JSON list of C-alpha atoms in Angstrom, two decimals:
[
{"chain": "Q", "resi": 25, "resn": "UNK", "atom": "CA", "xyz": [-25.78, -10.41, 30.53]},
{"chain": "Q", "resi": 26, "resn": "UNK", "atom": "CA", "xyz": [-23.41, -11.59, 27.72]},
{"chain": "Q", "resi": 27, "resn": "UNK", "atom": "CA", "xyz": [-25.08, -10.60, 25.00]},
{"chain": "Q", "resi": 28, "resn": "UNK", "atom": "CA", "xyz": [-23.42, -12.17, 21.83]},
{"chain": "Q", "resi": 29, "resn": "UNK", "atom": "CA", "xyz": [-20.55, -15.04, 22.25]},
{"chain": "Q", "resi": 30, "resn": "UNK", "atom": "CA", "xyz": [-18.36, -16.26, 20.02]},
{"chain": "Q", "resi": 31, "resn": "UNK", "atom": "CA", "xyz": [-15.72, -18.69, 19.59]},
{"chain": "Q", "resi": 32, "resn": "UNK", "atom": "CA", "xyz": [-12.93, -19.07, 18.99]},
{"chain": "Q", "resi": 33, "resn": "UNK", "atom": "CA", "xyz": [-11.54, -15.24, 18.94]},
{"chain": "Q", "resi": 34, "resn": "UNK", "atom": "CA", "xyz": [-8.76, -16.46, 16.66]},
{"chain": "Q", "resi": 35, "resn": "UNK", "atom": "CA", "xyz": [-8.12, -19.61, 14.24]},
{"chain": "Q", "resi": 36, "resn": "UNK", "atom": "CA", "xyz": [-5.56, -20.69, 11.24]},
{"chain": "Q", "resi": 37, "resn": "UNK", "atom": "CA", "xyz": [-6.56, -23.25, 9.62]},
{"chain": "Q", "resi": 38, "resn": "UNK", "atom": "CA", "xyz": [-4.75, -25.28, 6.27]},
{"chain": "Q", "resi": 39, "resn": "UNK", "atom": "CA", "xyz": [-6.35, -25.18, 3.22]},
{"chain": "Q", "resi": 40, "resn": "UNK", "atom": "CA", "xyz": [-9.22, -28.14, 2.92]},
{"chain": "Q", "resi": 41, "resn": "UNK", "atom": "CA", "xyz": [-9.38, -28.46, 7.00]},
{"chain": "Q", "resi": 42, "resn": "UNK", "atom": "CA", "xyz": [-12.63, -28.07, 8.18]},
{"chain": "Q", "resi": 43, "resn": "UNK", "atom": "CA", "xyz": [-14.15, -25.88, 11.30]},
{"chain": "Q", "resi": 44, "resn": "UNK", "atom": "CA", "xyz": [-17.46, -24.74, 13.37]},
{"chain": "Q", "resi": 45, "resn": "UNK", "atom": "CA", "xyz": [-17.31, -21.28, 14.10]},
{"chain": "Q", "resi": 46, "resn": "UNK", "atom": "CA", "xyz": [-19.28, -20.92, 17.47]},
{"chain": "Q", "resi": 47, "resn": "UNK", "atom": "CA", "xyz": [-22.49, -18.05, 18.35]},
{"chain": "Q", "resi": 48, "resn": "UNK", "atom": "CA", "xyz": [-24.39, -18.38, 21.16]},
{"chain": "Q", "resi": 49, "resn": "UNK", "atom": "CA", "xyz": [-26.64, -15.18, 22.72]},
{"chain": "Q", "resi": 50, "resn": "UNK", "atom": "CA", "xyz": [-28.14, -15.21, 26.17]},
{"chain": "Q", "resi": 51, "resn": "UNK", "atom": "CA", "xyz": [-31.30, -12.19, 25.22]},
{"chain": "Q", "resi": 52, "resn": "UNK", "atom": "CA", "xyz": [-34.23, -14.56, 23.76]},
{"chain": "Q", "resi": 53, "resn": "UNK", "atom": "CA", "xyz": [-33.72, -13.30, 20.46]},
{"chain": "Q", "resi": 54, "resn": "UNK", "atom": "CA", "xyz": [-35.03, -15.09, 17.92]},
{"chain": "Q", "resi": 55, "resn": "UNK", "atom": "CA", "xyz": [-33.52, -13.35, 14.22]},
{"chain": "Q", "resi": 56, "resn": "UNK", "atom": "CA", "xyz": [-29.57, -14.61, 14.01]},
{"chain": "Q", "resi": 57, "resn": "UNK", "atom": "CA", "xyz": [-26.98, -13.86, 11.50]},
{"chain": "Q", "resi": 58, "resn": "UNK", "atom": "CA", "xyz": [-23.63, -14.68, 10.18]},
{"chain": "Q", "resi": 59, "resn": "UNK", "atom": "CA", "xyz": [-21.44, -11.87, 8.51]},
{"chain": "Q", "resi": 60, "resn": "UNK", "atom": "CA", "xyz": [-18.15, -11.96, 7.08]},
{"chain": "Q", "resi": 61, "resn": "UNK", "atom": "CA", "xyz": [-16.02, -8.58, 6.89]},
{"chain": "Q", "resi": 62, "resn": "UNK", "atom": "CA", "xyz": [-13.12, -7.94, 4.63]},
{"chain": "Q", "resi": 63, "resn": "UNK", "atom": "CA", "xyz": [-10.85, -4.68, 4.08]},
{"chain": "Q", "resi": 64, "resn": "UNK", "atom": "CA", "xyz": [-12.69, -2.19, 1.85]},
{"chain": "Q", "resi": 65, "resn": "UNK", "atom": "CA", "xyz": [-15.95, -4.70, 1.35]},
{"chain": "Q", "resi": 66, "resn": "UNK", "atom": "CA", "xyz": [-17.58, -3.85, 4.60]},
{"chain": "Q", "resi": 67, "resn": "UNK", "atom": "CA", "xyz": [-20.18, -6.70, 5.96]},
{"chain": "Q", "resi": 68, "resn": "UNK", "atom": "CA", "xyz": [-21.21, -9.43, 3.76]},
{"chain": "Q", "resi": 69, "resn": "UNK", "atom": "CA", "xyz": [-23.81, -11.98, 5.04]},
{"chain": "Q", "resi": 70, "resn": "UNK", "atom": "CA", "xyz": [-23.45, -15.28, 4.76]},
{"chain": "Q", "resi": 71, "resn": "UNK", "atom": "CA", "xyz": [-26.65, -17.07, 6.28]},
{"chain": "Q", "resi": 72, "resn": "UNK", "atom": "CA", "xyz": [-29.43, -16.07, 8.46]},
{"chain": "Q", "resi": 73, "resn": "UNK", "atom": "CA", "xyz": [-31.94, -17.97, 10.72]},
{"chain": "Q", "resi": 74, "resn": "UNK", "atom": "CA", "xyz": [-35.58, -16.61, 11.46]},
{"chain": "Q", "resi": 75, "resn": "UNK", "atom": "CA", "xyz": [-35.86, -18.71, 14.18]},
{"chain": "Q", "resi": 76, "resn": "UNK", "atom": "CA", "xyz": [-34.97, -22.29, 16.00]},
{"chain": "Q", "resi": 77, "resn": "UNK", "atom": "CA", "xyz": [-35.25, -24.84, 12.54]},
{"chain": "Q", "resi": 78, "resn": "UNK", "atom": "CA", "xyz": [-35.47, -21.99, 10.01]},
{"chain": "Q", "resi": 79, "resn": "UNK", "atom": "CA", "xyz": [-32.17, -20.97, 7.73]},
{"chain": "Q", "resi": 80, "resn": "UNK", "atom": "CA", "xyz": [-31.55, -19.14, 5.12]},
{"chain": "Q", "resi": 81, "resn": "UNK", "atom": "CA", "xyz": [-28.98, -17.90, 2.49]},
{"chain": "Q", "resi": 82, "resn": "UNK", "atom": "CA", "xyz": [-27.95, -15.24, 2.33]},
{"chain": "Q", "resi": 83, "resn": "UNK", "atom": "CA", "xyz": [-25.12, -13.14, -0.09]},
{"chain": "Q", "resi": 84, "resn": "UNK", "atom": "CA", "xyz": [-21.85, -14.84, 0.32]},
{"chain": "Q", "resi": 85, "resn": "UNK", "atom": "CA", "xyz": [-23.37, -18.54, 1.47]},
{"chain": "Q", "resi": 86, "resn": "UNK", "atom": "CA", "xyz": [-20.54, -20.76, -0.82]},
{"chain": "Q", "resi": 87, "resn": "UNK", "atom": "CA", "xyz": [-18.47, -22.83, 1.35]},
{"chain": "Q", "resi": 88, "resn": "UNK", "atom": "CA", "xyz": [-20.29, -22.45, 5.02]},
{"chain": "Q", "resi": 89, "resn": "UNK", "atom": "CA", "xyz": [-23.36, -23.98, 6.18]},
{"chain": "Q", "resi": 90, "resn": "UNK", "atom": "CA", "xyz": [-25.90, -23.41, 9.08]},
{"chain": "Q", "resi": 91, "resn": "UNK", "atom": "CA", "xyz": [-27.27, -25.32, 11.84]},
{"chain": "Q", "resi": 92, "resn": "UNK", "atom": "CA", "xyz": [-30.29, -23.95, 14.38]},
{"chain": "Q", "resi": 93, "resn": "UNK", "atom": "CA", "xyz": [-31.41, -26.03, 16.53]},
{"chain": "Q", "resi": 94, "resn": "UNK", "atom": "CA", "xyz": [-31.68, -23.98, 19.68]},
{"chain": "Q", "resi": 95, "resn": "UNK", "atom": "CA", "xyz": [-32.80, -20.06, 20.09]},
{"chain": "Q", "resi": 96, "resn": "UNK", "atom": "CA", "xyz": [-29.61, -19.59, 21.70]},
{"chain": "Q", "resi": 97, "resn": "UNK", "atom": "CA", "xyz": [-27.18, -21.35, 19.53]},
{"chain": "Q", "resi": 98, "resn": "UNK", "atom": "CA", "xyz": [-26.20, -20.74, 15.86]},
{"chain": "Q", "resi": 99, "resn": "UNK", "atom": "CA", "xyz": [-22.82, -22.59, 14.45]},
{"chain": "Q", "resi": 100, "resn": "UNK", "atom": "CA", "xyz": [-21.16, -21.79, 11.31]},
{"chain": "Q", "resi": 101, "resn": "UNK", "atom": "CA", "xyz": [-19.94, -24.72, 9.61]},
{"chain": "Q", "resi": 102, "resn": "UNK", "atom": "CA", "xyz": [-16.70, -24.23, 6.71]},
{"chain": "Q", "resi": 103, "resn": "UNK", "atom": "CA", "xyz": [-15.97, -27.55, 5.46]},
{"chain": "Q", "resi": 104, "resn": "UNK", "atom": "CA", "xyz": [-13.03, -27.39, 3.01]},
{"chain": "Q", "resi": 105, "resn": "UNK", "atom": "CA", "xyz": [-11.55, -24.13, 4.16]},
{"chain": "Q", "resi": 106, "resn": "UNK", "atom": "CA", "xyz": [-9.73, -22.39, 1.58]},
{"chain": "Q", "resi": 107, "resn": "UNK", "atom": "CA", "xyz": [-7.98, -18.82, 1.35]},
{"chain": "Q", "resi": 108, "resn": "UNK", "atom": "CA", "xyz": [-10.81, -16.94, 0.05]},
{"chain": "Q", "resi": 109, "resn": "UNK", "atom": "CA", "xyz": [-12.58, -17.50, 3.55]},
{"chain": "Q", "resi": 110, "resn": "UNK", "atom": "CA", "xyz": [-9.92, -15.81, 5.33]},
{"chain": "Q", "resi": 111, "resn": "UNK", "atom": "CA", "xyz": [-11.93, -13.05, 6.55]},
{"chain": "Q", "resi": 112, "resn": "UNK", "atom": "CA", "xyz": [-13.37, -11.56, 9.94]},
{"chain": "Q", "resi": 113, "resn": "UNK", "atom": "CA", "xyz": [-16.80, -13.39, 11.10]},
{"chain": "Q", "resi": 114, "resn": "UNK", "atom": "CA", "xyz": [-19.61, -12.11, 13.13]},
{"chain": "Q", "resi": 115, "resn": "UNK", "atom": "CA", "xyz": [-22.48, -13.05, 14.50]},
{"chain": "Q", "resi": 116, "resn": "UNK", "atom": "CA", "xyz": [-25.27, -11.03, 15.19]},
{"chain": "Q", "resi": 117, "resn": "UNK", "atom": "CA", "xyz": [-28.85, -11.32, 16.63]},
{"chain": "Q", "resi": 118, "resn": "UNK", "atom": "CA", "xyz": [-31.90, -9.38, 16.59]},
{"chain": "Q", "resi": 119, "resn": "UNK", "atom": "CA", "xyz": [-35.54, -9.94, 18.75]},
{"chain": "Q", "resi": 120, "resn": "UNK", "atom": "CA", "xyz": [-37.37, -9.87, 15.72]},
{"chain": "Q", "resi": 121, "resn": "UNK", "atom": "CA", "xyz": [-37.76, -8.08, 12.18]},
{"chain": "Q", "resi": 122, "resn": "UNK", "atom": "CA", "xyz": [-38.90, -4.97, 13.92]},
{"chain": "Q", "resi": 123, "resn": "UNK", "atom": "CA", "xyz": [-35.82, -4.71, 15.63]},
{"chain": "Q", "resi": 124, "resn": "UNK", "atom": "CA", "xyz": [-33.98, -1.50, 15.04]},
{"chain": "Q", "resi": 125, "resn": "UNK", "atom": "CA", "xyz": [-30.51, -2.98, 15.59]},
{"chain": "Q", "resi": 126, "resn": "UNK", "atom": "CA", "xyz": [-27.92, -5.91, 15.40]},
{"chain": "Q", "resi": 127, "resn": "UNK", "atom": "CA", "xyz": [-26.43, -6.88, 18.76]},
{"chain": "Q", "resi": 128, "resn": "UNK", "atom": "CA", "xyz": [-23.17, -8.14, 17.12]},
{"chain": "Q", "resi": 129, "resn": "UNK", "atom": "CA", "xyz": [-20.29, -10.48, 19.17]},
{"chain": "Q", "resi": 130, "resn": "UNK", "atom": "CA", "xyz": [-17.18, -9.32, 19.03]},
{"chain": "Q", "resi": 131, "resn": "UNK", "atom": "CA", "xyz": [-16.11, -11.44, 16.12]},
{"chain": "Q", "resi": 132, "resn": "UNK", "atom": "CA", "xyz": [-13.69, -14.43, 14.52]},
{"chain": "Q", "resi": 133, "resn": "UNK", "atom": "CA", "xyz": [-10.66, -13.63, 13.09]},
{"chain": "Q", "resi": 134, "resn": "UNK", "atom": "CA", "xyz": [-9.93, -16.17, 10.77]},
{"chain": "Q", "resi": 135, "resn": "UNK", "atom": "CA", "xyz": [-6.84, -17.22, 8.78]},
{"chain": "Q", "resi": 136, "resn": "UNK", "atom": "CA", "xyz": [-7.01, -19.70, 6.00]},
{"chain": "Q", "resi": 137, "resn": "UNK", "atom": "CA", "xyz": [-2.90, -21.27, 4.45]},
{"chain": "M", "resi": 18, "resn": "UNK", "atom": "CA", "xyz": [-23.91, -0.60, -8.60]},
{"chain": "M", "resi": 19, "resn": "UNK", "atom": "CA", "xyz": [-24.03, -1.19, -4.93]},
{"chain": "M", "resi": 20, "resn": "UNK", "atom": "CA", "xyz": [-27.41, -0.70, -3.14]},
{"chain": "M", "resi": 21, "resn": "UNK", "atom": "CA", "xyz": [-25.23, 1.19, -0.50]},
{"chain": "M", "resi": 22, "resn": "UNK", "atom": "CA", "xyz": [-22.48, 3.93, -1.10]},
{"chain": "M", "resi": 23, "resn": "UNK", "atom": "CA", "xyz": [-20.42, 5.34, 1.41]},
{"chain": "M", "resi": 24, "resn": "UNK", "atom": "CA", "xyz": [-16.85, 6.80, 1.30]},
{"chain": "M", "resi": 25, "resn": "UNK", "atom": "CA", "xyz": [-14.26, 4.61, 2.80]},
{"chain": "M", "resi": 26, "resn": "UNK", "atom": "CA", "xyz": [-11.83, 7.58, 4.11]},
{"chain": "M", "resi": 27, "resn": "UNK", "atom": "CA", "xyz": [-10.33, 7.49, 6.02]},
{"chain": "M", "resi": 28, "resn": "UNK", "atom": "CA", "xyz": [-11.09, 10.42, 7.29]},
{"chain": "M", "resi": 29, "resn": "UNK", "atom": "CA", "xyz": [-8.70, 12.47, 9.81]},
{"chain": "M", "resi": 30, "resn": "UNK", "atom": "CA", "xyz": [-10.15, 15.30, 12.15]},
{"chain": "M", "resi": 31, "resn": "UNK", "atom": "CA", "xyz": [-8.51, 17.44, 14.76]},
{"chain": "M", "resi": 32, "resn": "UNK", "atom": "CA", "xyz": [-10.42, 17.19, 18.51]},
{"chain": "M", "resi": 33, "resn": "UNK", "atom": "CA", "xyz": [-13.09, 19.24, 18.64]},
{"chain": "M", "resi": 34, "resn": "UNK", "atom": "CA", "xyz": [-13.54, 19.52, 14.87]},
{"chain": "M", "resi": 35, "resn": "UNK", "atom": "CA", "xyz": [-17.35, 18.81, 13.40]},
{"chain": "M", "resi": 36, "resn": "UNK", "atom": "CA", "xyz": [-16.80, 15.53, 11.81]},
{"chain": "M", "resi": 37, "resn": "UNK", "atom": "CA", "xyz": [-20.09, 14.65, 8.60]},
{"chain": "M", "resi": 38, "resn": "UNK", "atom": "CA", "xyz": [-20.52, 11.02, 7.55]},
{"chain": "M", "resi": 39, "resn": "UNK", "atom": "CA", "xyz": [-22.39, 10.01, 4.17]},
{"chain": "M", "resi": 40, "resn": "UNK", "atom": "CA", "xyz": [-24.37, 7.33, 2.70]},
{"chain": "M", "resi": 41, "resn": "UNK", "atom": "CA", "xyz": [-25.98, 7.63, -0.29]},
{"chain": "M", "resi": 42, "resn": "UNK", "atom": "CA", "xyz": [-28.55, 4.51, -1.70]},
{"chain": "M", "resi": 43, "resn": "UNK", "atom": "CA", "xyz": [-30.15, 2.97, -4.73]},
{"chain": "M", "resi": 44, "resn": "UNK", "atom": "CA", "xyz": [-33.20, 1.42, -3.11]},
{"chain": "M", "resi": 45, "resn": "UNK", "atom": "CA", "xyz": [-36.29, 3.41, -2.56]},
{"chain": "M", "resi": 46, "resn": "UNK", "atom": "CA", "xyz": [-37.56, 0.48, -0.27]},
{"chain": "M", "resi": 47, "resn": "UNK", "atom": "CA", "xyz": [-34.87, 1.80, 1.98]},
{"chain": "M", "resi": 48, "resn": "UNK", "atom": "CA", "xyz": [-37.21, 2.91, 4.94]},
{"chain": "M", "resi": 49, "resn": "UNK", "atom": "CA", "xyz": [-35.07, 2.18, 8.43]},
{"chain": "M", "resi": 50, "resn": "UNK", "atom": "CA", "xyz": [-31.96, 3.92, 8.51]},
{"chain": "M", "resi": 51, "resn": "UNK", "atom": "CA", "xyz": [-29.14, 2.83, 11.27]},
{"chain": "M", "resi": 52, "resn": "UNK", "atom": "CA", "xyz": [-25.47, 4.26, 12.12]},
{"chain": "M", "resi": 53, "resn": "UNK", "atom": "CA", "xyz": [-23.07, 1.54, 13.99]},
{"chain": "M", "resi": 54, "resn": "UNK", "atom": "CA", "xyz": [-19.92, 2.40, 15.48]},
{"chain": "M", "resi": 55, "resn": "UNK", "atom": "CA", "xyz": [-17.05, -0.42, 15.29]},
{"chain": "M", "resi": 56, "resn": "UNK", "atom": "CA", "xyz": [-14.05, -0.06, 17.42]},
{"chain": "M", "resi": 57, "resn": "UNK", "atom": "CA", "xyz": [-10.51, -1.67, 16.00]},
{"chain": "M", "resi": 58, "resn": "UNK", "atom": "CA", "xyz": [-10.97, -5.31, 16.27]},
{"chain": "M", "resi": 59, "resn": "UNK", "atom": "CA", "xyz": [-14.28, -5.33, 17.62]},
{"chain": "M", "resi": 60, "resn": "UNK", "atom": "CA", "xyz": [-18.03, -6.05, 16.77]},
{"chain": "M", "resi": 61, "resn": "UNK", "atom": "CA", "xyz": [-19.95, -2.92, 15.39]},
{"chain": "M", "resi": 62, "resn": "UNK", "atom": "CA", "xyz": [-22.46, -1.60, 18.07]},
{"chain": "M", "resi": 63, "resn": "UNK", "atom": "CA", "xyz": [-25.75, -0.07, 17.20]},
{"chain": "M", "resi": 64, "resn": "UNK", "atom": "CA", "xyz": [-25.34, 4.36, 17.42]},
{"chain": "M", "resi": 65, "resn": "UNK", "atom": "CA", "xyz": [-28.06, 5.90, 16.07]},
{"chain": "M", "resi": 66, "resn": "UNK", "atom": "CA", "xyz": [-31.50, 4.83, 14.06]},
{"chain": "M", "resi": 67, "resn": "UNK", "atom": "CA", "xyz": [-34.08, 6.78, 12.37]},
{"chain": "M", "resi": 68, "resn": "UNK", "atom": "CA", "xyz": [-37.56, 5.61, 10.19]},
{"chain": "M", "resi": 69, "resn": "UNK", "atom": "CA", "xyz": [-38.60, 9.42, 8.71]},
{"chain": "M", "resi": 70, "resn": "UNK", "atom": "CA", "xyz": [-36.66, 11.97, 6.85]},
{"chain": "M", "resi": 71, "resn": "UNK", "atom": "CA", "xyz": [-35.24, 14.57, 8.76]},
{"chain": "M", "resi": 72, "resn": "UNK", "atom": "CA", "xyz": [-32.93, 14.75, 12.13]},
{"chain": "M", "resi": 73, "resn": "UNK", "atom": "CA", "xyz": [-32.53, 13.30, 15.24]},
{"chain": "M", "resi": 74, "resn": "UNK", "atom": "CA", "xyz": [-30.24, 13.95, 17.85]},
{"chain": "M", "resi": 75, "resn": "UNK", "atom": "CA", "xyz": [-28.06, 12.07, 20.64]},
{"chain": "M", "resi": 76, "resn": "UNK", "atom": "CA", "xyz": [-25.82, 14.22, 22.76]},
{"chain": "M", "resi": 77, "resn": "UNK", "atom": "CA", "xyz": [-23.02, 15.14, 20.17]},
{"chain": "M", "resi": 78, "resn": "UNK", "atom": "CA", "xyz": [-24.32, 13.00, 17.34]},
{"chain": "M", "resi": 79, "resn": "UNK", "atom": "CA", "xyz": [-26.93, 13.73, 15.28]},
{"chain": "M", "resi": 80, "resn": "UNK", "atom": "CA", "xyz": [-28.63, 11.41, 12.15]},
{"chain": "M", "resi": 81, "resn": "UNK", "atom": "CA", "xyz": [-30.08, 12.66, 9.31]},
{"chain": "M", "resi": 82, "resn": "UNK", "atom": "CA", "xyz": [-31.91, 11.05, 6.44]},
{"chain": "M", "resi": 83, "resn": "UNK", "atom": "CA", "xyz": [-33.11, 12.70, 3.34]},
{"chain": "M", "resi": 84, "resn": "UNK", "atom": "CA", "xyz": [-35.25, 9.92, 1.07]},
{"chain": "M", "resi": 85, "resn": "UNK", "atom": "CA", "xyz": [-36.36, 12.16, -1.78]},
{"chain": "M", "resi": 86, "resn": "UNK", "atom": "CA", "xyz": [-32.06, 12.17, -2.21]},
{"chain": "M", "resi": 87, "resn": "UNK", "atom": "CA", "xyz": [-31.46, 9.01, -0.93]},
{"chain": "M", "resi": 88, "resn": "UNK", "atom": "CA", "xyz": [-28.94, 10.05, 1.30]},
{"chain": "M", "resi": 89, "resn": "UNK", "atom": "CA", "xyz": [-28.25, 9.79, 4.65]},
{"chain": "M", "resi": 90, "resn": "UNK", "atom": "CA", "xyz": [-25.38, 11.70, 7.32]},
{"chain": "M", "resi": 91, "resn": "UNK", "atom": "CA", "xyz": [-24.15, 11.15, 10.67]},
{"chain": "M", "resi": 92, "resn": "UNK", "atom": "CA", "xyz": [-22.70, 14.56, 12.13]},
{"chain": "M", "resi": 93, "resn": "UNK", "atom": "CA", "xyz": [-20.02, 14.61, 15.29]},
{"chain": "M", "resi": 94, "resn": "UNK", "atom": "CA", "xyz": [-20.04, 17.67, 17.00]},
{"chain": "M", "resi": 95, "resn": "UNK", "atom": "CA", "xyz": [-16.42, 18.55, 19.37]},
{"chain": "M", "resi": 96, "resn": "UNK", "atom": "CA", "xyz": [-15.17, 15.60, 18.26]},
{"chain": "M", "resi": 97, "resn": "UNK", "atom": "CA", "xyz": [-13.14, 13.31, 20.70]},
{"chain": "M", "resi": 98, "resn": "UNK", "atom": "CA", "xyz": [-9.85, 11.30, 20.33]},
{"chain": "M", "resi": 99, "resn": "UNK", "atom": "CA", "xyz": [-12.48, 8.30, 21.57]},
{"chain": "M", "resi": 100, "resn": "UNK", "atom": "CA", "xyz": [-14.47, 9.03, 18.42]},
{"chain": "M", "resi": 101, "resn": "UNK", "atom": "CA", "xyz": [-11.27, 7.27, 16.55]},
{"chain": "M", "resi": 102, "resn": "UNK", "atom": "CA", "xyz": [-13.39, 3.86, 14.96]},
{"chain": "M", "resi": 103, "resn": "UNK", "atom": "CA", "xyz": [-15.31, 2.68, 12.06]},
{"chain": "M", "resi": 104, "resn": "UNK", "atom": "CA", "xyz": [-18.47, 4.31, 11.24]},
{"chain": "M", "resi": 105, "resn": "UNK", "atom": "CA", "xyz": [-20.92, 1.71, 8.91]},
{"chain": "M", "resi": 106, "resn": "UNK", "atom": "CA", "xyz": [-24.69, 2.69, 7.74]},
{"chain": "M", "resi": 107, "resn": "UNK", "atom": "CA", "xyz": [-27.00, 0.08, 7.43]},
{"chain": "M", "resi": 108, "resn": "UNK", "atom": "CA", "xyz": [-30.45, 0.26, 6.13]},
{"chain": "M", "resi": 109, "resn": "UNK", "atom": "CA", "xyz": [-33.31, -2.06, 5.41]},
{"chain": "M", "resi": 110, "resn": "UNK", "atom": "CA", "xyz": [-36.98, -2.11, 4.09]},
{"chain": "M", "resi": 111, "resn": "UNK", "atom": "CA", "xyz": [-40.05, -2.10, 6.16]},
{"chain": "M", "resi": 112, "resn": "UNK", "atom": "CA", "xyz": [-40.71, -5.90, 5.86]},
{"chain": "M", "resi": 113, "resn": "UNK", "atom": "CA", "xyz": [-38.14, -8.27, 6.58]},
{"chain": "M", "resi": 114, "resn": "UNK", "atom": "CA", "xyz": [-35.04, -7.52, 8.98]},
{"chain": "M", "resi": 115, "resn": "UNK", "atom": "CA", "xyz": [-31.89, -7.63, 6.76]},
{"chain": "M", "resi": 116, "resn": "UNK", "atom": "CA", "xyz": [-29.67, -5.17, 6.90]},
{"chain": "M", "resi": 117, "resn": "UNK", "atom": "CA", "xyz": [-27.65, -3.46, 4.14]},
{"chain": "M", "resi": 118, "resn": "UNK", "atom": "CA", "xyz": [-24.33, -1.98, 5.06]},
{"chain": "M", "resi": 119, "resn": "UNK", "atom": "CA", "xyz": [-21.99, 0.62, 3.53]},
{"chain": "M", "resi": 120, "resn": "UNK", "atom": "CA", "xyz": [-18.25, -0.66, 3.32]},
{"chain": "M", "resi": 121, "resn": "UNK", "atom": "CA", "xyz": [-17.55, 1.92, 6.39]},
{"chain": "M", "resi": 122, "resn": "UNK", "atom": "CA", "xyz": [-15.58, 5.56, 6.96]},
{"chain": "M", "resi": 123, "resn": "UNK", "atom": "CA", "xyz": [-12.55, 5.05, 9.07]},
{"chain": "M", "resi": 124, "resn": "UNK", "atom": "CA", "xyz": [-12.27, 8.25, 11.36]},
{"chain": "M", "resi": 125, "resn": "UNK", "atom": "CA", "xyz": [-9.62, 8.96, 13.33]},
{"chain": "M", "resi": 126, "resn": "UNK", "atom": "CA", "xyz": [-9.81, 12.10, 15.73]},
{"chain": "M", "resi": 127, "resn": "UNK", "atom": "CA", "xyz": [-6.45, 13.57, 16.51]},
{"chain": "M", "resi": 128, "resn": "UNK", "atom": "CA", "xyz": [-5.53, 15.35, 19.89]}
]
């Protein structure tokens, strides 16, 4: 059981370069979520999806956009990358709103010159 | 103001020491009440969770929410050097499934 996947583990990209941050969870869940994590800001999220077809924004959603078109699969798109997105992303998932927890992957460390 | 206050640290304990963890919040719709545990570059992982005010226990950790305060602790009792991480409270109302996270204590547990 994988649990949460993402990928890449690592990327640098040049400013105005564009990139799809990969999730993908193997437990049927249906709630997933995008978070971004800086030093001293703690999580921040960015979108959210309710289920296959359903998105939503949520804090930080400037500069990223969402795709779900699977249960399983939920790709974070920055188009235009620039050095405010350098930043730590994670993915998360949850079975449903009455879901205690967050199963989280184990995150995308991303650099942005 | 932030809806969720807790003290960054960090926070440095010798092994064995009882180690206390605070949030405090704004938001009385506040009603689920959750303690995750990230480890140096990895994904936080789900510790502890509690709906009603009072404690609960988990081996050497124990949660406890007060909502008439709005404030919230995670104790450590004979704390270990494996204890060294991030702790981050998250919270969220009764309807809906957001979380809201504090920024995080960084604890390190010294041998």
């Amino acid at each position: 059981n994988a649990g949460v996947t993402q990928t890449p583990k690592f990327r640098i990209l040049k400013i105005g370069q564009s990139m799809t941050l990969q999730c993908t969870q193997d437990m049927n869940h249906n709630y997933m979520y995008w978070y971004r994590q800086d030093p001293g800001m703690g999580l921040k999220l960015i979108y959210y999806s309710v289920g296959a077809g359903i998105t939503d924004k949520g804090e930080v959603p400037n500069g990223y956009n969402v795709s779900r078109s699977t249960t399983e699969d939920f790709p974070l798109r920055l188009e235009l990358a620039a050095p405010s997105q350098t930043s730590v992303y994670f993915c998360a998932s949850a079975l449903g709103a009455g879901d205690y927890g967050y199963t989280f992957g184990s995150g995308t460390r991303l650099t942005v010159v | 103001q932030k809806e969720v206050e807790q003290d960054p640290g960090p926070l440095s304990v010798p092994e064995g020491a009882i180690v206390s963890l605070n949030c405090t919040y704004s938001n009385s719709a506040f009603q689920y009440f959750m303690w995750y545990r990230q480890y140096s570059r990895k994904g936080p992982e789900l510790l502890m969770y509690t709906y009603s005010s009072g404690n609960k226990e988990d081996g050497r950790f124990t949660a406890q929410v007060d909502k008439s305060s709005k404030y919230i602790s995670l104790f450590i009792r004979d704390s270990q050097p494996s204890d060294s991480a991030t702790y981050l409270c998250a919270m969220r109302e009764t309807s809906g499934s957001r979380l809201t996270f504090g920024e995080g204590t960084q604890l390190t547990v010294n041998p």
